[in-house]
Amino acid sequence: MADLTTHIGSLELKNPVMTASGTFGYGLEFADLVELDQIGGIIVKGTTLEPRQGNPYPRMAETAQGMLNCVGLQNKGVDYFCEHIYPEVRKIHTAVLVNVSGNSPETYAACAARIAELEDIPAIELNISCPNVRQGGMAFGVTCEGAASVVKAVRAAYPKTLIVKLSPNVTSIADIARAVEAEGADAVSLINTLMGMAIDAEKRRPILSIGTGGLSGPAVKPVALRMVWQVFDAVKIPIVGLGGIMNATDAVEFLLAGASAIEIGTANFIDPAVTVKVVRGIEEYLDRHGFRSASELIGLAHQS
Amino acid sequence: MRKYQLDLTLKHLSKPRPGYVLLQLTDPSAPLPEMLPGQFVEVRVDSSASTFLRRPISINLVDRQENELWLLVHVVGPGTQAMAELNTGDRLNVVVPLGNGFTLPQRPASEGEPCAEGSSESAVAPRYLLVGGGVGTAPLLYMGQELVRRGCKPTFLLGGRTSSDLLQLDLFGKFGEVFVTTEDGSAGERGFVTQHSLWQTATAEGGARVYDRICTCGPKPMMMAVARLAGEKGIPCEASLENMMACGLGACLCCVEDTRDGHVCVCTEGPVFPTDKLKW
């Protein structure tokens, strides 16, 4: 049976399948429906230094093969996470990562520093790409200078594995990836949601409370795959690929495009057990094609 | 309460009224899991482009003898339309049970014996008024069944725009006294549920119609009006919300309601809320 182990910097994952932030809660919400221990990694919901109420309802709209959301980083803040959630999630036998967000380089760094104290959180994913908050979020992720400023501040405060989640709402994602690599990021994850909107024709107004939101689901997969492909040629650090992955074939495509690991997001809403099915599917693919390890697939499509 | 993802089989499909469909689902291999009135299921419709997300549907009834889960669906869009076009024998993937459910009285010590709400100090079984509008009546049927099982005699007040919006009246009649309103007067009293004459004598204590709790489900303006009446009379009231949702598990944070405790997920903290928690 093939070896599924993969590496993101110094972080070793038992398999390349992680859950995308904001789509899997703290993992515990899914405990009845999927074997959490079988997942390669769980990236818990976006956490900020201070609690945030997020945007008003309505926050979602269904679209063709996807959905829009404008949740806006609702969370109870990093102190709540450390005191109430961490003691529970540390019991899960897989890598638990925290997605960290902020509204200035200082607040990002302060939040990351709090997470760094948690022994059983081996890595963070830095969210510089949330399209649904006015201050911070994507504002940092759409320029090389903005992205570099946040990564620089966090790198100084956070010694463990640092993954930076990139926005697709940019002219050149490869340039942003290079900028965060230069500031010491250990890996990049991409893509966050694509900015979009939905309008209710009968009511003649936008469906989402703030007008626009982030598009996810199979509708964005070709865009995400292309961006992983481009970033693979641009940087040396590992890539975590995500965007519309629904099954093992989708996941394999991202590995072939250059991802060392993948994240499953919106698909968790459709099938709460999808992650483990994808793990088994990747294993089956490797065996069927005679690969000894999942790492052999990384970037393989570039060689053809 | 433990959640399951199940492939249920459609045993029977009927159309009680134009625009409504009743799905009677079963699990051929095992007894259906434990679930409570007011809880809901997330139905995976199909994988067509326009029905990508699951659809949250309230539990209409659980028939333990037949091992059936009933879903009463109002056909309003492509997802519910696809459900209406299912055939007997089709499989339907559901995640069940989700959400909290209505407040129930304590289970009786022995079957058929009346039971008290909360502590056993009160000798009489709690008196429930269940107020529903349109397809919002669906979860009140299961609530009625469960209340009867626990020794209560619920009163139902059901409303619709017209008589053809009133569903399952015969079944409601098995579980308690049924009052009806229609906006056009085609059945029962004319007007909204909140204009029904029973409210003239409904009180929290010491009147002709004493109620210990009101549970309501239906259009939001109706529930708000019911909550206001309940508040005036000092009767505790619970409302079941149906905000748009994606995951149903408290992960996506899309279905939040702005409550006195801030934004909370309707799918996990609700769908049933004490109305005094809501900013209505």
Coordinates of C-alpha atoms in Angstrom, one line a residue:
Chain A
M1 CA 0.0 0.0 0.0
A2 CA 1.3 3.4 -1.0
D3 CA 2.7 5.9 1.6
L4 CA 0.4 8.9 1.9
T5 CA 2.7 11.0 4.1
T6 CA 3.4 14.5 3.0
H7 CA 5.4 17.5 4.3
I8 CA 4.6 21.2 4.6
G9 CA 7.9 22.6 5.7
S10 CA 8.8 20.8 8.9
L11 CA 5.1 19.8 9.4
E12 CA 4.5 16.1 8.6
L13 CA 0.9 15.1 7.6
K14 CA -0.2 11.5 7.6
N15 CA -1.9 12.2 4.3
P16 CA -2.3 15.2 2.0
V17 CA -6.0 15.8 2.8
M18 CA -6.8 18.7 5.1
T19 CA -10.1 20.6 5.8
A20 CA -10.3 24.2 4.6
S21 CA -10.8 26.9 7.3
G22 CA -14.4 28.0 7.8
T23 CA -15.9 24.9 6.3
F24 CA -15.3 22.3 9.0
G25 CA -15.8 24.3 12.2
Y26 CA -13.4 23.0 14.8
G27 CA -13.7 19.5 13.5
L28 CA -15.7 18.5 16.5
E29 CA -19.0 19.4 14.8
F30 CA -18.3 16.6 12.3
A31 CA -17.2 14.0 14.8
D32 CA -20.4 11.8 14.4
L33 CA -20.2 11.8 10.7
V34 CA -16.5 11.2 9.7
E35 CA -13.5 9.7 11.4
L36 CA -11.5 12.8 12.3
D37 CA -8.4 10.8 13.0
Q38 CA -8.2 9.7 9.4
I39 CA -8.0 13.2 8.0
G40 CA -4.5 14.5 7.3
G41 CA -5.1 17.8 9.0
I42 CA -7.8 20.0 10.3
I43 CA -7.6 23.8 9.7
V44 CA -10.0 25.4 12.2
K45 CA -12.1 28.4 11.5
G46 CA -10.5 31.9 11.1
T47 CA -9.4 33.3 14.4
T48 CA -8.7 36.9 15.3
L49 CA -7.2 38.6 18.3
E50 CA -10.5 40.1 19.4
P51 CA -14.0 38.5 19.0
R52 CA -15.8 39.3 15.8
Q53 CA -19.6 39.2 15.1
G54 CA -19.1 39.0 11.4
N55 CA -21.5 40.4 8.8
P56 CA -25.3 40.5 9.0
Y57 CA -27.6 37.8 7.6
P58 CA -28.0 36.8 4.7
R59 CA -24.5 35.5 4.3
M60 CA -24.8 32.9 1.6
A61 CA -26.3 32.4 -1.8
E62 CA -26.3 29.2 -3.9
T63 CA -24.8 29.5 -7.3
A64 CA -24.3 27.1 -10.3
Q65 CA -22.0 24.4 -8.9
G66 CA -21.0 26.5 -5.9
M67 CA -21.9 29.1 -3.3
L68 CA -21.2 32.6 -2.2
N69 CA -20.6 33.5 1.4
C70 CA -19.9 36.8 3.2
V71 CA -19.5 35.5 6.8
G72 CA -16.9 38.0 7.6
L73 CA -14.7 36.1 10.1
Q74 CA -17.2 35.6 12.9
N75 CA -15.3 34.0 15.8
K76 CA -15.0 34.4 19.5
G77 CA -11.4 35.5 19.5
V78 CA -8.0 33.9 20.2
D79 CA -8.4 33.8 24.0
Y80 CA -11.7 31.9 23.7
F81 CA -10.0 29.5 21.3
C82 CA -7.0 28.9 23.7
E83 CA -9.2 28.4 26.8
H84 CA -12.2 26.5 25.4
I85 CA -11.5 25.0 22.0
Y86 CA -7.9 24.0 22.2
P87 CA -8.3 21.6 25.1
E88 CA -10.8 19.7 23.0
V89 CA -9.2 19.8 19.5
R90 CA -5.8 18.8 20.8
K91 CA -7.4 15.4 21.6
I92 CA -8.0 14.7 17.9
H93 CA -5.3 12.4 16.5
T94 CA -4.3 14.5 13.5
A95 CA -2.6 17.8 12.8
V96 CA -4.8 20.7 13.9
L97 CA -3.9 24.0 12.4
V98 CA -5.4 27.5 13.2
N99 CA -6.3 29.9 10.5
V100 CA -5.2 33.4 11.7
S101 CA -6.6 36.7 10.6
G102 CA -6.3 40.3 11.6
N103 CA -6.7 43.9 10.6
S104 CA -3.1 45.1 10.9
P105 CA 0.4 43.4 10.8
E106 CA 0.4 43.9 14.6
T107 CA -2.9 42.2 15.3
Y108 CA -2.0 39.3 13.0
A109 CA 1.3 38.9 14.8
A110 CA -0.2 39.1 18.3
C111 CA -2.8 36.5 17.4
A112 CA -0.1 34.2 15.9
A113 CA 2.0 34.7 19.0
R114 CA -0.8 33.4 21.2
I115 CA -1.3 30.3 19.0
A116 CA 2.5 29.7 19.0
E117 CA 2.2 29.0 22.8
L118 CA -0.1 26.0 22.1
E119 CA 2.0 22.9 22.1
D120 CA -0.3 20.8 20.0
I121 CA -0.9 23.3 17.2
P122 CA 2.1 22.7 14.8
A123 CA 1.3 25.3 12.2
I124 CA -0.9 28.3 11.3
E125 CA -2.5 29.4 8.1
L126 CA -2.3 33.1 7.7
N127 CA -5.4 34.5 6.1
I128 CA -4.5 37.5 4.0
S129 CA -7.2 36.8 1.6
C130 CA -10.7 37.1 3.2
P131 CA -12.8 39.1 0.7
N132 CA -15.6 39.8 3.3
V133 CA -14.0 42.2 5.8
R134 CA -13.6 45.9 5.3
Q135 CA -10.3 46.3 7.2
G136 CA -7.4 43.9 6.7
G137 CA -8.1 40.5 5.2
M138 CA -7.8 40.6 1.5
A139 CA -6.6 44.2 1.6
F140 CA -3.2 42.8 2.5
G141 CA -3.3 39.9 0.1
V142 CA -3.8 41.8 -3.1
T143 CA -0.5 43.7 -3.1
C144 CA 3.0 42.3 -2.8
E145 CA 3.9 45.0 -0.2
G146 CA 0.8 44.4 1.9
A147 CA 1.3 40.6 1.9
A148 CA 5.0 41.0 2.7
S149 CA 4.3 43.4 5.6
V150 CA 1.9 40.9 7.3
V151 CA 4.2 37.9 6.7
K152 CA 7.2 39.8 8.0
A153 CA 5.4 40.7 11.2
V154 CA 4.1 37.3 11.8
R155 CA 7.3 35.5 10.9
A156 CA 9.0 37.5 13.7
A157 CA 6.4 36.3 16.2
Y158 CA 5.7 32.8 15.1
P159 CA 8.5 30.2 14.9
K160 CA 6.5 27.1 13.8
T161 CA 5.3 26.2 10.3
L162 CA 3.7 29.3 8.6
I163 CA 1.4 28.8 5.7
V164 CA 0.1 31.9 3.9
K165 CA -3.3 31.7 2.3
L166 CA -3.4 33.6 -1.0
S167 CA -6.2 35.5 -2.7
P168 CA -7.1 34.7 -6.3
N169 CA -8.4 38.2 -6.7
V170 CA -5.1 39.5 -8.0
T171 CA -3.4 40.2 -11.3
S172 CA -0.5 37.8 -10.6
I173 CA -0.8 35.3 -7.8
A174 CA 2.8 34.2 -8.6
D175 CA 4.1 37.6 -7.7
I176 CA 2.3 37.5 -4.3
A177 CA 3.6 34.0 -3.7
R178 CA 7.2 35.1 -4.3
A179 CA 6.7 38.1 -2.0
V180 CA 5.6 36.0 0.9
E181 CA 8.3 33.4 0.2
A182 CA 10.9 36.2 0.4
E183 CA 9.6 37.1 3.9
G184 CA 10.0 33.6 5.2
A185 CA 6.7 31.8 4.7
D186 CA 7.1 28.1 4.9
A187 CA 4.3 27.4 2.4
V188 CA 1.4 29.0 0.6
S189 CA -2.1 27.8 0.3
L190 CA -4.4 28.7 -2.5
I191 CA -6.9 29.7 -3.5
N192 CA -9.2 31.6 -1.1
T193 CA -12.6 32.4 -2.5
L194 CA -13.1 34.4 -5.7
M195 CA -15.1 37.6 -5.2
G196 CA -18.5 37.5 -6.7
M197 CA -22.1 38.4 -6.2
A198 CA -25.7 37.3 -6.6
I199 CA -28.8 39.4 -7.3
D200 CA -32.4 38.5 -6.6
A201 CA -34.1 39.3 -9.8
E202 CA -37.6 39.4 -8.2
K203 CA -36.6 41.7 -5.4
R204 CA -34.1 43.6 -7.6
R205 CA -31.4 43.8 -5.0
P206 CA -28.2 41.8 -4.0
I207 CA -28.8 38.7 -2.0
L208 CA -25.8 39.0 0.3
S209 CA -26.1 41.5 3.1
I210 CA -22.9 43.3 2.1
G211 CA -23.5 43.0 -1.6
T212 CA -20.5 40.9 -2.5
G213 CA -19.0 37.6 -1.3
G214 CA -16.6 34.8 -1.9
L215 CA -17.3 32.1 -4.5
S216 CA -16.4 28.5 -3.7
G217 CA -17.2 25.1 -4.9
P218 CA -16.6 23.2 -8.1
A219 CA -17.3 26.4 -10.1
V220 CA -13.8 27.7 -9.1
K221 CA -11.8 24.6 -9.5
P222 CA -10.3 25.3 -12.9
V223 CA -9.1 28.7 -11.7
A224 CA -7.6 27.3 -8.6
L225 CA -5.8 24.5 -10.5
R226 CA -4.3 27.0 -12.9
M227 CA -3.1 29.2 -10.0
V228 CA -1.5 26.2 -8.3
W229 CA 0.2 25.4 -11.6
Q230 CA 1.6 28.9 -12.0
V231 CA 2.7 29.3 -8.3
F232 CA 4.5 25.9 -8.5
D233 CA 6.8 27.4 -11.2
A234 CA 7.3 30.6 -9.2
V235 CA 8.3 29.4 -5.7
K236 CA 10.3 26.7 -4.0
I237 CA 8.2 26.4 -0.9
P238 CA 5.4 23.8 -0.7
I239 CA 1.9 24.6 -2.0
V240 CA -1.3 23.6 -0.4
G241 CA -4.0 23.5 -3.1
L242 CA -7.7 24.1 -2.7
G243 CA -10.7 25.3 -4.6
G244 CA -13.7 23.2 -5.5
I245 CA -12.2 19.8 -4.7
M246 CA -15.1 17.4 -4.5
N247 CA -13.5 14.0 -4.8
A248 CA -10.2 12.1 -5.0
T249 CA -9.7 12.8 -8.8
D250 CA -9.9 16.5 -8.1
A251 CA -7.4 16.1 -5.3
V252 CA -5.0 14.2 -7.5
E253 CA -5.2 16.9 -10.1
F254 CA -4.0 19.5 -7.6
L255 CA -1.1 17.3 -6.5
L256 CA -0.1 16.8 -10.2
A257 CA -0.3 20.6 -10.7
G258 CA 2.2 21.1 -7.8
A259 CA 0.4 20.9 -4.5
S260 CA 2.0 19.0 -1.7
A261 CA -1.3 18.8 0.2
I262 CA -4.8 19.8 -0.5
E263 CA -7.7 21.3 1.4
I264 CA -11.4 20.3 1.1
G265 CA -13.8 23.1 1.8
T266 CA -17.3 23.5 0.4
A267 CA -17.6 19.8 -0.3
N268 CA -17.8 19.2 3.5
F269 CA -21.3 20.8 3.3
I270 CA -22.4 18.4 0.6
D271 CA -20.9 15.2 2.1
P272 CA -19.6 15.6 5.7
A273 CA -17.6 12.3 5.2
V274 CA -15.9 13.5 2.0
T275 CA -12.5 14.0 3.4
V276 CA -11.9 10.3 4.3
K277 CA -13.4 9.2 1.0
V278 CA -10.8 11.4 -0.7
V279 CA -8.0 9.9 1.4
R280 CA -9.1 6.4 0.4
G281 CA -9.5 7.5 -3.2
I282 CA -6.0 8.9 -3.4
E283 CA -4.6 5.7 -2.0
E284 CA -6.5 3.7 -4.5
Y285 CA -5.2 5.9 -7.3
L286 CA -1.6 5.5 -6.2
D287 CA -2.0 1.7 -6.0
R288 CA -3.7 1.5 -9.3
H289 CA -0.9 3.4 -11.1
G290 CA 1.9 1.7 -9.2
F291 CA 3.1 4.8 -7.2
R292 CA 4.8 4.1 -3.9
S293 CA 4.0 7.4 -2.3
A294 CA 1.7 10.4 -2.7
S295 CA 4.8 12.7 -2.8
E296 CA 5.7 11.2 -6.2
L297 CA 2.6 13.0 -7.7
I298 CA 3.6 16.5 -6.6
G299 CA 4.0 18.6 -9.8
L300 CA 4.2 15.6 -12.0
A301 CA 2.0 17.2 -14.7
H302 CA 4.7 19.8 -15.2
Q303 CA 7.1 17.1 -16.6
S304 CA 4.9 16.0 -19.5
Chain B
M1 CA -27.9 13.5 20.0
R2 CA -25.8 11.5 17.6
K3 CA -26.0 12.5 13.9
Y4 CA -26.0 10.2 10.9
Q5 CA -25.6 10.4 7.2
L6 CA -28.1 7.9 5.8
D7 CA -29.3 6.7 2.4
L8 CA -33.0 6.4 3.0
T9 CA -35.4 4.8 0.6
L10 CA -38.6 6.6 -0.6
K11 CA -41.4 4.3 0.4
H12 CA -44.3 6.5 -0.6
L13 CA -44.7 9.9 -2.2
S14 CA -48.0 11.8 -2.2
K15 CA -49.2 15.3 -3.0
P16 CA -51.6 16.3 -0.3
R17 CA -52.3 19.7 -2.0
P18 CA -51.0 21.2 -5.2
G19 CA -47.5 22.6 -4.6
Y20 CA -46.9 20.3 -1.6
V21 CA -45.3 16.9 -1.5
L22 CA -45.1 14.4 1.3
L23 CA -42.1 12.0 1.3
Q24 CA -42.3 8.9 3.5
L25 CA -38.8 7.6 3.8
T26 CA -37.5 4.5 5.4
D27 CA -34.2 2.8 6.2
P28 CA -34.7 -0.8 5.1
S29 CA -31.6 -2.0 7.0
A30 CA -32.0 -0.5 10.5
P31 CA -34.4 1.4 12.8
L32 CA -34.3 5.2 12.2
P33 CA -32.2 7.1 14.7
E34 CA -33.6 9.0 17.6
M35 CA -34.8 12.4 16.6
L36 CA -36.9 15.1 18.3
P37 CA -39.8 17.4 17.1
G38 CA -38.5 20.6 15.8
Q39 CA -35.2 19.0 14.6
F40 CA -34.5 18.9 10.8
V41 CA -32.7 16.9 8.2
E42 CA -30.4 18.1 5.4
V43 CA -31.4 16.5 2.1
R44 CA -29.0 16.0 -0.7
V45 CA -31.2 16.6 -3.7
D46 CA -29.0 15.6 -6.6
S47 CA -25.8 17.0 -8.2
S48 CA -27.3 19.2 -10.8
A49 CA -25.8 22.7 -11.2
S50 CA -28.7 24.5 -9.5
T51 CA -29.2 22.2 -6.6
F52 CA -25.6 22.1 -5.3
L53 CA -26.3 22.5 -1.6
R54 CA -28.3 20.3 0.7
R55 CA -31.8 21.4 1.6
P56 CA -32.9 21.7 5.2
I57 CA -36.3 20.2 5.8
S58 CA -38.1 19.9 9.1
I59 CA -39.2 16.5 10.4
N60 CA -42.9 16.2 9.8
L61 CA -43.4 12.8 11.6
V62 CA -41.6 9.8 12.7
D63 CA -43.6 6.6 12.5
R64 CA -41.7 4.0 14.6
Q65 CA -44.0 1.1 13.7
E66 CA -43.5 1.6 10.0
N67 CA -39.9 2.9 10.5
E68 CA -40.8 6.0 8.5
L69 CA -39.5 9.5 8.4
W70 CA -41.9 12.0 6.9
L71 CA -40.9 15.2 5.2
L72 CA -43.6 17.6 4.1
V73 CA -42.1 19.8 1.4
H74 CA -43.4 23.0 -0.1
V75 CA -42.3 23.1 -3.8
V76 CA -40.7 26.6 -4.2
G77 CA -37.6 26.1 -6.3
P78 CA -35.4 23.7 -8.2
G79 CA -34.4 21.7 -5.1
T80 CA -37.9 21.1 -3.8
Q81 CA -39.1 20.5 -7.4
A82 CA -36.5 17.7 -7.7
M83 CA -37.8 16.2 -4.5
A84 CA -41.4 16.3 -5.9
E85 CA -40.2 14.3 -8.9
L86 CA -38.7 11.4 -7.0
N87 CA -40.1 7.9 -7.5
T88 CA -40.9 5.2 -5.0
G89 CA -37.8 3.2 -4.4
D90 CA -35.4 6.1 -5.0
R91 CA -32.7 6.7 -2.5
L92 CA -32.3 10.0 -0.7
N93 CA -29.2 10.9 1.2
V94 CA -30.0 12.8 4.5
V95 CA -28.0 14.0 7.4
V96 CA -30.1 13.5 10.5
P97 CA -31.1 14.7 13.1
L98 CA -29.9 18.3 13.2
G99 CA -30.7 21.3 15.4
N100 CA -32.2 21.4 18.9
G101 CA -36.0 20.9 18.8
F102 CA -38.9 22.3 20.8
T103 CA -38.9 22.1 24.6
L104 CA -40.7 18.8 25.6
P105 CA -42.1 17.9 29.0
Q106 CA -40.2 15.3 30.9
R107 CA -40.8 11.7 29.8
P108 CA -43.5 10.1 32.0
A109 CA -42.4 7.5 34.6
S110 CA -44.7 5.0 32.9
E111 CA -46.4 5.2 29.5
G112 CA -49.6 7.1 29.3
E113 CA -49.2 8.8 32.7
P114 CA -49.3 12.6 32.5
C115 CA -46.0 14.3 32.9
A116 CA -44.9 17.7 34.1
E117 CA -42.6 20.1 32.4
G118 CA -39.2 20.5 34.2
S119 CA -39.6 19.4 37.8
S120 CA -42.4 17.1 38.8
E121 CA -44.0 19.7 41.2
S122 CA -46.9 20.5 38.8
A123 CA -49.6 17.9 38.9
V124 CA -51.1 18.7 35.5
A125 CA -49.5 17.9 32.2
P126 CA -48.2 21.1 30.6
R127 CA -50.7 22.6 28.2
Y128 CA -49.2 23.4 24.8
L129 CA -50.6 25.7 22.1
L130 CA -49.0 24.9 18.7
V131 CA -49.4 27.7 16.1
G132 CA -48.4 27.0 12.5
G133 CA -48.8 28.7 9.2
G134 CA -48.5 27.2 5.7
V135 CA -45.9 24.5 5.5
G136 CA -44.6 25.7 8.9
T137 CA -47.2 23.4 10.3
A138 CA -45.1 20.4 9.3
P139 CA -42.9 20.0 12.5
L140 CA -46.0 20.7 14.7
L141 CA -47.4 17.3 13.7
Y142 CA -44.5 15.4 15.1
M143 CA -44.5 17.7 18.1
G144 CA -48.2 16.8 18.6
Q145 CA -47.5 13.1 18.4
E146 CA -44.7 13.4 20.9
L147 CA -46.7 15.5 23.3
V148 CA -49.5 12.9 23.3
R149 CA -47.0 10.2 24.0
R150 CA -45.9 12.2 27.0
G151 CA -49.5 12.5 28.3
C152 CA -50.2 16.1 27.1
K153 CA -53.3 17.3 25.1
P154 CA -52.0 19.9 22.7
T155 CA -54.2 22.6 21.0
F156 CA -53.4 23.3 17.4
L157 CA -54.0 26.6 15.7
L158 CA -53.2 26.3 12.0
G159 CA -53.5 29.0 9.4
G160 CA -53.2 29.5 5.6
R161 CA -54.0 31.9 2.9
T162 CA -56.8 29.7 1.7
S163 CA -58.2 26.3 2.6
S164 CA -55.8 24.5 0.2
D165 CA -52.8 25.7 2.2
L166 CA -54.1 23.7 5.2
L167 CA -52.3 20.4 5.3
Q168 CA -52.8 17.1 7.3
L169 CA -55.8 18.4 9.3
D170 CA -57.0 14.9 9.8
L171 CA -53.7 13.8 11.3
F172 CA -53.5 16.9 13.6
G173 CA -57.0 16.0 14.8
K174 CA -55.7 12.7 16.1
F175 CA -53.4 14.4 18.5
G176 CA -55.5 17.3 19.8
E177 CA -58.1 20.0 19.3
V178 CA -57.6 21.8 16.0
F179 CA -58.5 25.4 15.2
V180 CA -58.1 26.9 11.8
T181 CA -57.9 30.3 10.1
T182 CA -57.7 31.3 6.5
E183 CA -57.1 34.7 5.1
D184 CA -60.0 34.4 2.6
G185 CA -62.4 32.7 5.0
S186 CA -62.6 29.5 3.0
A187 CA -62.0 27.4 6.1
G188 CA -62.2 28.1 9.8
E189 CA -62.2 31.7 11.0
R190 CA -61.3 34.4 8.5
G191 CA -58.0 36.2 9.1
F192 CA -54.6 35.5 10.5
V193 CA -53.9 32.9 13.2
T194 CA -53.3 35.8 15.6
Q195 CA -56.9 37.0 15.0
H196 CA -58.5 33.7 16.0
S197 CA -61.1 34.0 18.8
L198 CA -59.3 31.5 21.1
W199 CA -56.8 34.3 21.9
Q200 CA -59.6 36.2 23.7
T201 CA -59.6 33.6 26.4
A202 CA -56.0 32.3 26.2
T203 CA -54.0 33.1 29.4
A204 CA -51.0 31.9 31.2
E205 CA -53.1 31.0 34.2
G206 CA -56.6 31.2 35.6
G207 CA -58.8 31.6 32.5
A208 CA -60.9 29.5 30.1
R209 CA -57.8 28.5 28.0
V210 CA -54.7 28.2 30.0
Y211 CA -51.4 27.5 28.2
D212 CA -48.0 26.9 29.7
R213 CA -46.2 27.1 26.4
I214 CA -46.7 28.2 22.8
C215 CA -44.6 26.7 20.0
T216 CA -44.8 28.4 16.6
C217 CA -43.5 27.7 13.1
G218 CA -44.4 29.5 9.9
P219 CA -43.7 32.7 8.0
K220 CA -41.6 35.1 10.0
P221 CA -44.2 37.9 10.3
M222 CA -46.7 35.4 11.6
M223 CA -44.3 34.1 14.2
M224 CA -43.4 37.6 15.3
A225 CA -47.1 38.4 15.8
V226 CA -47.6 35.1 17.7
A227 CA -44.6 36.0 19.9
R228 CA -46.0 39.4 20.6
L229 CA -49.3 38.0 21.7
A230 CA -47.6 35.3 23.8
G231 CA -45.5 38.0 25.4
E232 CA -48.6 40.1 26.2
K233 CA -50.2 37.1 27.9
G234 CA -47.0 36.0 29.7
I235 CA -47.0 32.6 28.0
P236 CA -43.5 31.3 27.2
C237 CA -43.1 31.1 23.4
E238 CA -40.7 29.2 21.1
A239 CA -40.3 29.8 17.4
S240 CA -38.7 27.7 14.8
L241 CA -36.6 29.7 12.3
E242 CA -35.8 28.7 8.7
N243 CA -32.8 30.9 7.8
M244 CA -31.0 30.0 4.6
M245 CA -28.2 27.5 5.5
A246 CA -25.5 25.5 4.0
C247 CA -23.9 22.9 6.2
G248 CA -26.5 22.4 9.0
L249 CA -23.7 21.5 11.4
G250 CA -22.5 24.9 12.7
A251 CA -19.5 25.0 10.6
C252 CA -20.2 27.5 7.8
L253 CA -21.8 30.2 10.0
C254 CA -24.1 31.3 7.2
C255 CA -27.5 30.8 8.8
V256 CA -26.9 33.1 11.8
E257 CA -29.7 34.9 13.6
D258 CA -29.0 38.2 15.4
T259 CA -30.1 37.3 18.9
R260 CA -29.6 38.9 22.3
D261 CA -26.5 36.7 22.6
G262 CA -25.2 38.0 19.3
H263 CA -25.0 36.1 16.0
V264 CA -25.8 32.4 16.6
C265 CA -26.2 29.5 14.2
V266 CA -29.9 28.6 13.6
C267 CA -28.7 25.1 12.6
T268 CA -27.1 24.3 15.9
E269 CA -28.4 26.8 18.5
G270 CA -31.8 26.6 16.9
P271 CA -33.8 26.2 14.8
V272 CA -36.1 26.6 17.8
F273 CA -35.5 29.7 20.0
P274 CA -37.3 31.1 23.0
T275 CA -38.8 34.2 21.4
D276 CA -37.5 36.5 24.2
K277 CA -34.0 35.7 22.9
L278 CA -34.7 37.0 19.5
K279 CA -34.5 40.7 18.5
W280 CA -38.1 40.8 17.2

